Each structure stands twice: as C-alpha cells, then as structure tokens.
Amino acid sequence: MAKKPNDPTEALAKLLGNTLSGGVVVAGIAVLALLFGASTAFYTVEPEEKAIVTRFGKFSDTRGPGLHFKIPFGVDRVMLVPTERVLKEEFGFRTKLINTRTEYSQTPDNLAEALMLTGDLNVVEVTWVVQYQVTQPKDYLFNMNDPGRTIRDVSEAVMRRIVGNRLLSNTLSGAGRTEMSIMARDEIGSILNEYGMGVSIRTVELQDVVPPSQVRPSYNAVNEAQQERERLINEAEKRRNQEIPRARGEAQQLVNEAEGYRAERVNRAIGDASRFTAVAAEYRQSPEVTRRRLYLEAMDEILPKAGQIIVAEPGGNAALPLFNLDLPKRSAGGAQ
Amino acid sequence: MTVVKIAPRRNRSLGGALIAVVLLGGAVLFGAFTAAFTVQETESAVVNQFGRPVREIKDAGLYFKIPFVQEVRRFDSRIKAWDGEPNEIPTQGGEFIWVDTTARWRIVEPQRFMESVRDDQSARSRLSDVIDSVVRDQIAGTVLVEIVRSSDWGRPTAGQPAVKVAPTTPKPDDAPDGEEAAGVPGPTDAELAQARQEAAALEEKVEMGRQELTRRILDKSRVVVTDYGIELVDVQIKRINYVNSVQEQVYKRMISDQQRRAEEFRSEGQGESARILGEARRELATIRSTAERQAQIIRGEADAEATRLYNDAYAKDAEFYALWRTLDSYRATVDQRNTLMLGTDSEYYRYLRGVGR
C-alpha cells in the first residue's frame, strides 16, 4: 500500500532510520576536527625570537625558544617577535644589495629625508642609520600600531631638532658628529620609552654630513684654496731655504778670495821688498858695478824684443838710420 | 485506512536521544559563535544594541553578548601615527617654510570615539583640521630662528664653532707670525669673519625654541580632540624646509660666502709667498753686500800693507829704486810695436866705438 507523503511522523522516522549511518559521519567529522586541532596546538620559537601568547585575547604568557603547546581553535594565539636581531632604519639613503656588493642610492624622496636647516639658517644634508632592538616584546606588540613608522617619524624629528640647534660648521666637524649621534640616540630612545614602545636604540650612526649638492663645489673650492695657500707658502719657504745658504756660501767665497788676494799681495810685496832690499844692500857695496850690470842685463832682454832700433847721431838727422838692427823679414825696405 | 509500519520502540527512543544531543550541541556551538567574543590586547570595543551603545570594553579577554540583538564594534586601542601633509606656512618674519608635522594618538574612550568620528579615517581627517590649524597659528606667531633652534642654543650642549673667536676682539695681528713658526698659517680674514658671525649668532637668546613650540602645539590641540575620545600623545615637527625660492637665495648666500673664503685663502697664500720671497731677497742682498764690503776692506788693507812694505823698502834706497824699477818697466813694455831711438853717445854703444875708457 502507498504511504501518505505528507505524514510528518513518517518522514521523521525515515530520517531516524539513517541516524546510525549519520552518526558515523558525525563521528568522522569529530575525529578530523580533533586531528586538525592537534596539528595547530604546537609551535616552535626560534632562537632569535620570543613568543607572546594570548588566551581569549588577553595576554597570558611570554615564551622563549623551543617547542611549546597552545590551546587550538582560536583560544590561544601566538605572536612571534624577533628580540635578538638588531633591526635598522636608514635615513637619507637606502642600501641595495646587488649580488654580494652593497650599493648606496639616494632617490629624491630620500633626499627630502636628508635636507635640514641648521641653527645659523644654512642647509645641510645628513644621512644616518638607526639601529634598534625589541627589548619588551609585549609592549612592542600591544602598545604601538606600526612601530617601524613611528621609529622613522621620531628619528627624523629628533635629528632635525638637534641639527637645528647647531651651527653648520659644527655639524660638518668630527666633534660635532660624535655629539650629535650620541644625543640622537638618547633623545629618540627617551621619546620611544614615553610611548612605551618596548624598543631600545642601540646606535645612531651618521653617514655623510655634507653641504647640499648645489653648494658642495664651492665648499670643495675652499678646501682646494686652502691647499693652494699651503702650497704657495711652502714653495716660498723652500726657495728661501735653498737660496740663503747658497748666498752665504758665495759670500764666504768672496771673503776668502779677498783674503787670498791679501795673502798674495802681501807675500809678493814681502818678496819683492826683500829682494830689493837684498839687491840694494849689494848695490851700496859697489854702486857703479851694480848699476852697469843691471843696465846691461836689462838691455839683453829689451833690445831683442823691440820692433825697430834706430841709432842716431845726436844733433844729426834723426830720420837717418845709421845702424839698423832690423832683421830682413821685419822691414819692408832695409837701409844700410 | 492505511496501515503505517511503525519502527520498533527501541530505535525510536535512541533516535530521539541522538536528535536531542545533536540539536543541543548545535545550539551550544551556535551560541558560542554568536554570543561569545574576544577582545584582544590591542583592541577596545563597544557593544551596540539596535544601533545604540550599551557597553564599553577596554580590557582584553572573553566576553558575552546577546546574539543578533547586540553587535560588537572593535577599535585599535594602540598608539597610532598621524602624519599631516606638508604645509607652506609663513613665519612671523614673513619667510615661507614647509612644515611637516606628525603626531601619536590613541583612542581612550571608544564609545565617545564611535559616536563622534566613527572610524580611524575620519579621526585622522579631524586631527588634520585641528593640528594643521594650531601649527599654522603657532608658526605664524614665531620667528624662524625660534622655530629652528632649541632653548639651549649657544650653550655647550648645542655644539661649539670650529674657530673660536670672541666677537669683540679685533684680529690678533701677531698670531699669524707665531703660528707660522709652527708651520701652520693663522686664520684668514674670512675665517675670522665667519667665526665672529657664528659667535654673534650663538649669543642670540632663544626665548622659545623647538621643544617649547611643539609643547604649545600639543597643549592647544590636545584639549580639542578629547571631545572625540582621543588622547593626543604628542606632536612632533618632522621636517622644516625652505620653500624653493628662499632655498635658492640661501644657497646663493652659502656659495658666495664660500667663494669669498676661497678667494681669501688664495690671496693670502700669494701674499705670504711674496712676503717670504721678499724677505729672502732682502736677506740675500744684505749677505752679499756685507761680504763685498768685507772683501773690499780686506783688499784695501792688503794694498795698504803692500804699499807700506814697498815704501819701507824702496824709501831706504830711493835712487836705486828708480833705476831698478825703470829697468823693470822697460822690460815689460818694450815689444815689437816699439821703435827705440838710441844716441851714438849712449852708454850702450860706447864700446862699439872703441874699447877706450
């Protein structure tokens, strides 16, 4: 016989007939769920991390490195925070890693980070790196939204305040750079502590602190001019140090020559004088003989050297040579 | 009449129990998913019933609400960043500068927040209105140096200039010589001028300074935004820059300052070099002339000495000297070019005539 299709009890009974097989399905789903839950109940924390665990949203525990258990199905939530790694933010430039080489690049946006006003209302370009570490992972996660962005904003604001409080020449100097980097580290750190951010600033390292590029050539020109000045002065000194000793040497030589002259002159005078005195003494002994001898000796020397010798009669015609000692070759026309 | 085959009583009760269990489990789960909710550590929440807030939750944890009737609005309760657009603002001195401010804020009263601004985006826009206007007012009422410098300007914490010079002492004229002895030239006029400028700038008193300025901006902005359930944690001036036209002027000034310094270094180098060489020339002339004078004196003394020696000797036999010296002179001066005239009565030719006495 046909069943009445609109009998609810009968439909329910049909359904219940399937409950046993339905029960198997339900049991199967339950087992799968348990397995799924088991797989999400364990987590590992790497050595450079810490894990912050919340239960039903509320903070429950901090866990160190290793394998840990949590209640699955959304009851426990685990957030991993790198606490041992030193993180860094770059300002005014970016480092790019090309294969194994590092290159520094500066886009116009980067340049905007770098340009700032100094206390004497000049403009300077400052590039720097902030290195920090998460020291309180719980605070780091729960107190600040987008901590990286805040670190960047505060770093820029602090660096500008510090540079704005210094003379341009001070920011370019080594001592100034050192002071600035220490002050920045302390100031950024204290502001972030006020926010309760849970990070600690390790270092603020200044990279380049230079005048803006449009102005830089004139600064370089000053350095060159300084070196030029040194060079000119050194060369002048060098020349002076070469010429003075040489002049002194020449001067000494002049004096020595004069001394030499003196010695020669005096000695010659002594020699001449003593020769004369000796001969004069002999002369006094026998004047006539000495006179004649000296005269004739002189003639020995003089007459051969003379070009022409004319012996003339006193009072006679002087142009008439009576005795010519010229040798033929020396006279054009000889007279007898 | 139809006969309905009814299942045995045993299956029926078992089936009924199973239905009950499944239905109960389903109801529990259903309730759990729709009535229980968690609030994270980073959140705060407001429970709304039919669009009206009935409960404000600020602590994290597990909470329950009436399903369907109540719904939960969550808010990020952490400190958040607000970053304004850079604005061109005139200072009290009339210079236009770009000012870029940034702030930290957080929702402290989620219910009031929800009722007034509803979400983060409109909160940010409201913050912009407030902060930008306060910043504009403050900057317009302050001179540029007070904005750029801080309250400890001029003291050692603000850095010292490279070349220290008291602004009221004139150029120390003996310094260059003293330092040159050590091989290092003293500061040039341009350097001293710059040092004086810097020292003068350092003496300017700063009434307000950057920190005080930001404090005022924060104080004025803070009170307004509490109406929105917001706490303004702080406001920082992230960037201040000249507008392009002013920057060009500043660069021109910097360049011309540097060019002047370079020129002074160069000309000082040339001047020093000329001075050193001039000194050297003077010294050379002195050395040479002294030596020449000495040489002349020596020669003069030598000549005098020689003359004295000759005179001493010759004066004793003046007549003999005449003969002696004249014969020497004949020897020296007579040569091929000379013609000698001798008389036949000369001594020399006496014996040519005969050997008589």
XYZ file of C-alpha atoms in Angstrom:
693
model
C 0.000 0.000 0.000
C 1.078 3.631 -0.652
C 2.435 5.750 2.127
C 0.898 9.135 2.744
C 3.655 11.537 1.697
C 2.555 14.391 3.928
C 2.733 12.412 7.145
C 5.443 14.159 9.201
C 5.950 11.308 11.590
C 6.761 9.018 8.726
C 9.300 11.445 7.277
C 10.975 11.762 10.640
C 11.070 8.001 11.010
C 12.778 7.759 7.621
C 15.312 10.262 8.816
C 15.868 8.368 12.029
C 16.490 5.271 10.001
C 19.523 6.982 8.714
C 20.737 8.186 12.062
C 23.024 5.290 12.632
C 24.848 5.934 9.366
C 24.536 9.657 10.131
C 26.206 9.024 13.445
C 29.169 7.512 11.678
C 29.511 10.644 9.563
C 29.332 12.887 12.611
C 31.916 10.781 14.391
C 34.160 11.032 11.336
C 33.882 14.814 11.281
C 34.666 14.985 15.002
C 37.833 12.918 14.547
C 39.002 15.116 11.676
C 38.398 18.177 13.810
C 40.444 16.728 16.642
C 43.305 15.899 14.315
C 43.191 19.405 12.875
C 43.211 20.851 16.347
C 46.165 18.707 17.349
C 48.206 19.944 14.407
C 47.717 23.583 15.413
C 48.365 23.006 19.090
C 52.143 23.063 18.836
C 54.518 25.834 17.784
C 58.276 26.466 17.760
C 60.040 29.603 18.826
C 63.342 30.247 17.005
C 66.458 31.278 18.979
C 66.250 34.923 17.979
C 62.564 35.226 18.873
C 60.176 35.363 21.769
C 56.534 34.320 21.659
C 53.703 36.331 23.182
C 50.666 34.174 23.943
C 47.147 35.483 24.471
C 44.231 33.433 25.707
C 40.815 34.647 24.554
C 42.569 37.844 23.570
C 44.093 38.522 26.977
C 47.837 38.317 27.499
C 48.777 35.060 29.157
C 52.484 34.285 28.770
C 55.863 35.050 27.223
C 57.711 32.030 25.856
C 61.359 31.622 24.948
C 62.984 29.489 22.246
C 61.831 25.881 21.850
C 58.743 23.776 21.185
C 55.556 24.763 23.053
C 51.890 23.792 23.340
C 48.862 26.040 22.937
C 45.145 25.506 23.060
C 43.888 25.395 19.462
C 40.674 26.533 17.828
C 41.369 30.180 18.342
C 41.561 30.051 22.099
C 45.309 30.685 22.329
C 47.027 32.995 19.878
C 50.809 33.129 19.448
C 52.703 36.132 18.100
C 56.443 35.828 17.388
C 58.715 38.814 17.907
C 62.411 38.959 16.910
C 64.180 40.166 20.049
C 67.766 39.129 19.378
C 68.074 40.631 15.939
C 69.351 44.169 15.551
C 66.956 45.992 13.256
C 67.841 49.108 11.340
C 66.238 52.072 9.649
C 68.083 54.144 7.047
C 67.524 57.855 6.515
C 68.516 59.920 3.512
C 69.647 56.904 1.514
C 68.997 53.202 1.018
C 71.390 50.307 0.851
C 70.828 47.968 -2.045
C 72.358 44.546 -2.109
C 73.454 43.727 -5.660
C 74.724 40.139 -5.688
C 77.259 40.392 -2.884
C 78.067 44.074 -3.347
C 76.333 46.785 -1.345
C 75.423 49.976 -3.138
C 74.044 53.176 -1.726
C 71.335 55.001 -3.595
C 69.524 58.245 -2.965
C 66.197 58.940 -4.594
C 64.568 62.390 -4.452
C 62.384 61.096 -1.604
C 65.486 60.014 0.258
C 66.996 63.423 -0.361
C 63.937 65.017 1.248
C 64.725 62.990 4.360
C 68.280 64.253 4.343
C 67.959 68.021 3.849
C 67.621 70.058 7.013
C 68.120 73.533 8.434
C 70.967 74.377 10.790
C 70.904 76.804 13.697
C 72.564 79.520 11.610
C 69.834 79.046 8.979
C 72.013 77.249 6.470
C 71.075 73.965 4.817
C 72.875 70.677 5.331
C 72.405 67.117 4.048
C 72.519 64.435 6.731
C 72.298 60.677 6.147
C 72.121 58.338 9.103
C 71.194 54.868 10.333
C 69.268 53.986 13.492
C 69.889 50.550 14.943
C 67.453 49.203 17.495
C 66.301 46.079 19.202
C 62.982 44.916 20.633
C 63.552 44.568 24.360
C 59.946 44.312 25.606
C 58.067 42.181 23.066
C 54.770 42.509 24.941
C 54.888 46.304 24.823
C 56.110 46.222 21.254
C 53.031 44.269 20.170
C 50.347 45.799 22.343
C 51.217 49.454 22.712
C 52.037 50.744 19.257
C 50.480 50.362 15.859
C 53.149 50.218 13.111
C 56.179 50.715 15.365
C 58.561 50.958 12.395
C 56.810 54.017 11.105
C 56.925 55.696 14.492
C 60.641 54.991 14.809
C 61.133 56.688 11.449
C 58.976 59.718 12.301
C 60.615 60.262 15.684
C 64.142 59.777 14.292
C 63.578 62.416 11.656
C 62.045 64.852 14.122
C 64.868 64.384 16.643
C 67.682 64.652 14.124
C 66.194 67.854 12.772
C 65.865 69.343 16.223
C 69.480 68.535 17.001
C 70.828 69.842 13.701
C 68.616 72.910 14.011
C 70.333 73.695 17.285
C 73.865 73.647 15.867
C 75.984 75.753 13.558
C 76.609 74.368 10.089
C 80.349 74.283 10.696
C 79.766 72.248 13.847
C 77.675 69.635 12.048
C 80.403 69.193 9.458
C 83.111 68.724 12.101
C 84.153 65.421 13.630
C 83.439 66.509 17.193
C 80.002 67.752 16.210
C 79.113 64.498 14.502
C 80.045 62.479 17.547
C 77.987 64.662 19.863
C 75.015 64.595 17.504
C 74.992 60.846 17.193
C 75.039 60.333 20.957
C 72.379 62.977 21.571
C 70.137 61.474 18.882
C 70.407 58.025 20.341
C 69.476 59.228 23.815
C 66.676 61.505 22.691
C 64.996 59.055 20.291
C 65.237 56.382 22.958
C 63.622 58.509 25.631
C 60.718 59.571 23.387
C 60.037 55.973 22.376
C 60.117 54.993 26.026
C 57.415 57.575 26.721
C 55.275 55.785 24.155
C 56.035 52.504 25.917
C 57.194 51.005 22.664
C 59.452 48.348 24.151
C 62.442 49.012 21.895
C 65.913 50.168 22.811
C 68.034 52.252 20.455
C 71.492 50.751 20.161
C 73.225 53.301 17.960
C 72.574 56.238 15.715
C 75.330 56.335 13.120
C 75.799 59.395 10.970
C 76.917 58.568 7.463
C 77.533 61.639 5.289
C 77.050 65.113 6.693
C 77.699 67.403 3.760
C 76.530 70.700 2.338
C 73.745 70.311 -0.248
C 74.928 69.232 -3.689
C 74.315 72.613 -5.340
C 76.621 74.224 -2.793
C 79.187 71.474 -2.439
C 81.504 72.591 -5.280
C 82.065 75.929 -3.547
C 82.955 74.125 -0.309
C 85.378 71.911 -2.189
C 86.816 75.029 -3.764
C 87.561 76.355 -0.284
C 89.484 73.202 0.589
C 91.393 73.470 -2.641
C 92.148 77.123 -1.973
C 93.411 76.243 1.485
C 95.723 73.675 -0.002
C 96.800 76.173 -2.621
C 97.727 78.589 0.140
C 99.776 75.929 1.904
C 101.480 75.028 -1.308
C 102.432 78.604 -2.192
C 103.796 79.247 1.281
C 105.747 76.006 1.346
C 107.274 76.668 -2.022
C 108.357 80.155 -0.983
C 109.879 78.761 2.201
C 111.639 76.082 0.238
C 113.117 78.577 -2.154
C 114.261 80.762 0.703
C 115.853 77.818 2.423
C 117.706 76.960 -0.746
C 118.914 80.428 -1.663
C 120.026 81.795 1.681
C 122.599 79.094 2.396
C 123.838 79.338 -1.160
C 124.244 83.092 -0.860
C 126.048 82.644 2.414
C 128.387 80.234 0.684
C 129.028 82.659 -2.136
C 129.601 85.452 0.354
C 132.099 83.371 2.193
C 133.811 82.692 -1.101
C 134.068 86.421 -1.817
C 135.710 86.999 1.519
C 138.021 84.070 1.025
C 139.042 85.387 -2.360
C 139.810 88.738 -0.798
C 141.808 87.029 1.871
C 143.626 85.146 -0.825
C 144.328 88.355 -2.646
C 145.616 89.852 0.537
C 147.904 86.962 1.221
C 149.207 87.004 -2.311
C 149.681 90.739 -2.412
C 151.340 90.954 0.943
C 153.538 87.992 0.307
C 154.509 89.292 -3.065
C 155.251 92.650 -1.513
C 157.325 90.998 1.153
C 159.106 89.024 -1.522
C 159.654 91.981 -3.780
C 160.693 94.172 -0.913
C 163.138 91.706 0.466
C 164.594 91.056 -2.967
C 165.003 94.756 -3.490
C 166.471 95.248 -0.066
C 168.948 92.495 -0.641
C 169.976 93.844 -4.028
C 170.072 97.387 -2.664
C 172.444 96.255 0.036
C 174.760 94.842 -2.587
C 174.331 97.989 -4.620
C 175.504 100.067 -1.726
C 178.533 97.892 -1.506
C 179.523 98.664 -5.102
C 177.122 101.007 -6.790
C 178.872 101.593 -10.129
C 179.310 97.957 -10.951
C 175.817 97.082 -9.917
C 174.254 99.876 -11.929
C 176.142 98.906 -15.074
C 175.354 95.260 -14.613
C 171.686 95.852 -14.069
C 171.517 98.142 -17.079
C 173.225 95.697 -19.387
C 171.135 92.798 -18.179
C 168.050 94.785 -18.909
C 169.290 95.619 -22.379
C 169.860 91.949 -23.018
C 166.230 91.465 -22.621
C 164.817 94.626 -24.054
C 166.694 95.129 -27.341
C 165.751 91.779 -28.886
C 162.121 92.414 -28.116
C 161.982 95.828 -29.713
C 160.492 96.116 -33.145
C 162.980 98.619 -34.556
C 166.107 100.142 -33.124
C 167.484 103.316 -34.552
C 170.885 104.611 -33.563
C 171.177 108.251 -34.382
C 173.850 110.870 -34.191
C 172.973 113.363 -31.573
C 172.116 116.590 -33.113
C 172.090 114.995 -36.562
C 169.176 113.991 -38.725
C 167.241 111.600 -36.593
C 165.397 110.102 -39.540
C 168.630 108.728 -40.989
C 169.270 105.344 -39.541
C 172.984 104.547 -39.335
C 172.645 101.326 -37.593
C 169.619 99.182 -38.100
C 169.305 96.066 -36.188
C 166.167 95.022 -38.046
C 166.153 91.589 -39.424
C 165.223 91.374 -43.142
C 161.925 89.865 -42.660
C 160.726 92.529 -40.354
C 161.326 95.590 -42.548
C 159.841 96.455 -45.868
C 162.888 98.246 -47.142
C 166.038 97.997 -45.296
C 168.525 100.754 -45.248
C 172.126 100.112 -44.774
C -7.414 3.192 6.295
C -3.762 2.901 5.722
C -1.560 0.831 7.907
C 1.621 2.595 8.847
C 4.524 0.437 9.728
C 5.995 1.945 12.774
C 9.612 1.335 13.751
C 10.300 -0.598 16.939
C 10.104 1.445 20.116
C 13.723 0.907 20.959
C 15.074 2.605 17.801
C 12.716 5.400 18.237
C 13.941 6.397 21.722
C 17.581 6.017 20.678
C 16.997 8.153 17.641
C 15.270 10.720 19.786
C 18.197 10.918 22.151
C 20.583 11.396 19.266
C 18.449 14.159 17.825
C 18.449 15.864 21.167
C 22.217 15.613 21.520
C 22.891 16.939 18.057
C 20.399 19.726 18.439
C 21.804 20.633 21.849
C 25.410 20.565 20.574
C 24.418 22.661 17.614
C 22.702 25.152 19.862
C 25.713 25.384 22.142
C 28.081 25.906 19.247
C 25.735 28.343 17.666
C 25.515 30.232 20.923
C 29.270 30.178 21.306
C 29.804 31.657 17.899
C 27.231 34.344 18.185
C 27.205 35.239 21.860
C 30.847 34.955 22.907
C 33.540 37.274 21.606
C 37.145 38.070 22.455
C 38.736 41.464 22.788
C 42.482 41.435 22.001
C 45.124 43.294 23.983
C 45.430 45.689 21.059
C 41.718 46.432 20.958
C 38.910 48.085 22.775
C 35.257 47.515 21.933
C 31.761 48.918 22.143
C 28.693 46.697 22.292
C 25.772 48.164 20.373
C 22.173 47.148 20.808
C 19.947 48.149 17.941
C 22.499 50.752 16.948
C 22.860 52.281 20.419
C 25.927 51.671 22.592
C 25.243 49.774 25.756
C 28.670 48.680 26.938
C 32.277 49.859 26.606
C 35.111 47.346 26.961
C 38.708 48.464 27.438
C 40.390 45.331 28.787
C 41.254 42.242 26.796
C 39.503 38.944 27.387
C 36.448 36.776 26.688
C 33.045 38.426 26.806
C 29.409 37.557 26.008
C 26.629 39.414 24.309
C 23.073 38.746 23.288
C 23.250 37.219 19.832
C 21.589 39.014 16.920
C 20.356 41.769 19.136
C 23.783 43.066 20.112
C 26.790 43.564 17.839
C 30.415 44.443 18.670
C 32.389 47.316 17.153
C 36.153 46.960 17.664
C 38.773 49.678 17.737
C 42.553 49.542 17.624
C 43.465 50.881 21.051
C 47.216 51.088 20.393
C 49.073 54.316 19.847
C 48.710 55.210 16.195
C 50.526 57.527 13.889
C 49.080 60.582 12.274
C 51.092 62.195 9.516
C 49.997 65.526 8.132
C 50.507 66.805 4.628
C 53.388 69.276 4.441
C 52.087 72.815 4.569
C 53.572 76.068 3.343
C 53.344 78.377 6.312
C 54.679 81.911 6.793
C 56.667 82.698 9.917
C 56.396 85.886 11.882
C 59.346 87.207 9.895
C 57.481 86.605 6.663
C 59.546 83.703 5.326
C 57.528 80.846 3.910
C 58.586 77.423 5.085
C 57.390 73.865 4.516
C 56.295 72.319 7.798
C 55.619 68.587 8.044
C 54.151 67.524 11.377
C 53.487 64.084 12.751
C 51.592 63.001 15.852
C 50.859 59.962 18.028
C 47.315 59.452 19.176
C 45.101 56.737 20.622
C 41.503 56.017 21.360
C 40.916 56.202 25.106
C 37.119 56.384 25.138
C 35.867 54.072 22.418
C 32.221 54.915 22.925
C 32.723 58.633 22.543
C 35.031 57.962 19.630
C 32.406 55.899 17.909
C 29.716 58.455 18.481
C 31.766 61.393 17.275
C 34.071 60.309 14.461
C 33.089 56.693 13.976
C 36.321 55.425 12.404
C 40.073 55.999 12.057
C 39.887 57.636 8.693
C 37.584 60.415 9.764
C 39.504 60.677 13.043
C 42.647 61.373 11.049
C 40.875 63.947 8.996
C 39.618 65.636 12.163
C 43.131 65.565 13.625
C 44.418 67.176 10.447
C 41.963 70.016 10.791
C 42.854 70.636 14.411
C 46.602 70.170 14.302
C 47.168 71.963 10.996
C 45.314 74.993 12.235
C 47.148 75.087 15.571
C 50.502 74.642 13.817
C 49.721 77.399 11.378
C 48.820 79.785 14.189
C 51.894 78.979 16.232
C 54.334 79.235 13.364
C 52.858 82.472 12.094
C 53.429 83.929 15.544
C 57.068 82.815 15.799
C 60.272 83.924 14.082
C 62.197 81.346 12.097
C 65.207 81.135 14.413
C 62.940 80.344 17.349
C 61.407 77.501 15.337
C 64.702 76.021 14.232
C 66.753 76.387 17.404
C 66.154 74.916 20.834
C 66.175 76.516 24.265
C 69.784 75.539 24.991
C 71.095 77.342 21.913
C 74.523 78.861 22.477
C 75.461 76.588 25.338
C 78.000 73.768 25.063
C 75.283 71.155 24.562
C 74.446 72.880 21.289
C 77.935 72.499 19.909
C 80.822 74.914 19.578
C 82.151 76.613 16.430
C 85.313 75.353 14.770
C 87.326 78.581 15.101
C 86.838 80.239 18.458
C 86.991 83.997 18.471
C 85.478 86.437 20.937
C 83.179 88.696 18.910
C 84.557 91.945 20.351
C 88.334 91.448 19.992
C 89.972 92.660 16.784
C 92.087 90.424 14.575
C 95.177 89.294 16.508
C 97.990 90.545 14.290
C 100.778 88.675 15.996
C 99.014 85.374 15.848
C 99.905 84.555 12.225
C 103.637 85.013 12.814
C 103.602 82.930 15.928
C 101.690 80.190 14.256
C 103.809 80.331 11.155
C 106.783 79.425 13.241
C 104.993 76.151 13.795
C 104.374 75.841 10.060
C 100.598 76.487 10.282
C 99.203 79.797 9.000
C 96.729 81.588 11.254
C 93.065 82.124 10.436
C 92.296 84.296 7.420
C 90.101 87.351 7.472
C 87.243 85.349 6.021
C 87.574 82.649 8.641
C 87.695 85.196 11.402
C 84.694 86.958 9.913
C 82.809 83.692 9.845
C 83.847 82.875 13.382
C 82.676 86.296 14.534
C 79.377 85.771 12.737
C 78.959 82.388 14.368
C 79.876 83.701 17.804
C 77.378 86.528 17.384
C 74.684 84.090 16.334
C 75.429 81.934 19.351
C 74.934 84.914 21.622
C 71.374 85.438 20.399
C 69.000 84.421 23.132
C 66.334 81.886 22.306
C 63.072 82.721 24.054
C 61.073 79.731 22.966
C 62.802 77.100 20.877
C 61.618 73.968 19.142
C 60.627 71.975 22.220
C 58.510 74.780 23.648
C 56.865 75.302 20.264
C 55.869 71.662 19.973
C 54.674 71.686 23.566
C 52.355 74.584 22.806
C 51.061 72.893 19.682
C 50.386 69.737 21.675
C 48.649 71.569 24.517
C 46.365 73.505 22.212
C 45.486 70.512 20.050
C 45.072 68.080 22.891
C 42.115 69.763 24.542
C 40.122 69.865 21.343
C 40.482 66.218 20.488
C 39.433 64.872 23.889
C 35.909 65.559 22.676
C 36.458 62.728 20.251
C 37.555 60.260 22.905
C 41.102 60.635 21.583
C 44.276 61.172 23.562
C 46.902 63.102 21.634
C 50.146 61.623 22.974
C 52.469 64.014 21.238
C 53.056 66.165 18.199
C 56.467 66.390 16.547
C 57.713 68.632 13.791
C 59.146 66.083 11.433
C 60.516 68.392 8.771
C 61.072 72.096 8.212
C 62.423 73.274 4.892
C 62.656 76.469 2.939
C 60.304 76.947 0.015
C 62.144 76.745 -3.276
C 62.589 80.453 -3.880
C 64.006 81.021 -0.393
C 66.189 77.952 -0.660
C 67.721 79.322 -3.847
C 68.593 82.539 -2.010
C 70.091 80.640 0.888
C 72.180 78.534 -1.448
C 73.397 81.641 -3.260
C 74.441 83.152 0.035
C 76.234 79.975 1.112
C 78.032 79.764 -2.224
C 79.156 83.370 -2.187
C 80.375 83.050 1.403
C 82.465 80.075 0.400
C 83.768 81.753 -2.725
C 84.899 84.696 -0.662
C 86.702 82.387 1.749
C 88.393 80.572 -1.112
C 89.482 83.851 -2.644
C 90.915 84.993 0.648
C 92.837 81.803 1.126
C 94.314 82.108 -2.330
C 95.275 85.728 -1.988
C 96.657 85.142 1.473
C 98.792 82.397 0.029
C 100.078 84.691 -2.654
C 100.697 87.482 -0.183
C 102.582 85.268 2.224
C 104.594 83.802 -0.583
C 105.559 87.277 -1.828
C 106.428 88.357 1.688
C 108.653 85.357 2.280
C 110.393 85.762 -1.058
C 110.827 89.481 -0.459
C 112.385 88.818 2.906
C 114.625 86.274 1.306
C 115.721 88.744 -1.360
C 116.478 91.347 1.295
C 118.497 88.878 3.257
C 120.392 87.824 0.136
C 121.242 91.418 -0.678
C 122.398 92.009 2.868
C 124.570 88.920 2.871
C 126.111 89.776 -0.472
C 126.761 93.430 0.245
C 128.216 92.652 3.650
C 130.563 90.174 2.091
C 131.537 92.553 -0.679
C 132.215 95.282 1.812
C 134.346 92.984 3.856
C 136.206 91.843 0.771
C 136.873 95.406 -0.236
C 138.150 96.209 3.232
C 140.447 93.228 3.131
C 141.718 94.135 -0.288
C 142.222 97.689 0.802
C 144.107 96.586 3.844
C 146.170 94.297 1.673
C 147.028 97.053 -0.730
C 147.913 99.356 2.133
C 150.048 96.729 3.732
C 151.811 96.004 0.460
C 152.374 99.668 -0.189
C 153.787 100.078 3.252
C 156.131 97.178 2.713
C 157.268 98.525 -0.661
C 157.679 102.008 0.655
C 159.607 100.808 3.633
C 161.987 99.014 1.356
C 162.212 101.487 -1.501
C 162.382 104.591 0.588
C 165.691 103.472 2.006
C 167.246 103.479 -1.436
C 165.094 105.798 -3.438
C 167.569 106.451 -6.181
C 168.434 102.840 -6.677
C 164.746 102.090 -6.701
C 164.302 104.495 -9.594
C 166.878 102.642 -11.645
C 165.601 99.240 -10.624
C 162.014 99.926 -11.299
C 162.559 101.794 -14.564
C 164.581 98.933 -15.973
C 161.755 96.599 -14.984
C 159.349 98.836 -16.785
C 161.453 98.792 -19.977
C 161.461 95.032 -19.804
C 157.755 94.898 -19.520
C 156.687 97.487 -22.025
C 159.069 97.197 -24.972
C 157.964 94.867 -27.689
C 157.624 94.538 -31.437
C 155.477 97.578 -31.799
C 158.062 99.888 -30.301
C 160.905 101.685 -32.047
C 163.866 102.550 -29.843
C 165.958 105.587 -30.539
C 169.422 105.412 -29.096
C 172.080 108.065 -29.423
C 175.583 107.152 -30.583
C 176.812 108.626 -27.378
C 174.748 106.297 -25.267
C 176.408 104.135 -22.717
C 175.335 101.043 -24.504
C 177.090 101.860 -27.758
C 180.204 103.214 -26.125
C 182.168 100.078 -26.705
C 181.043 99.871 -30.279
C 183.163 102.921 -30.984
C 186.097 101.520 -29.241
C 187.196 99.970 -26.120
C 188.810 103.018 -24.640
C 187.900 104.158 -21.219
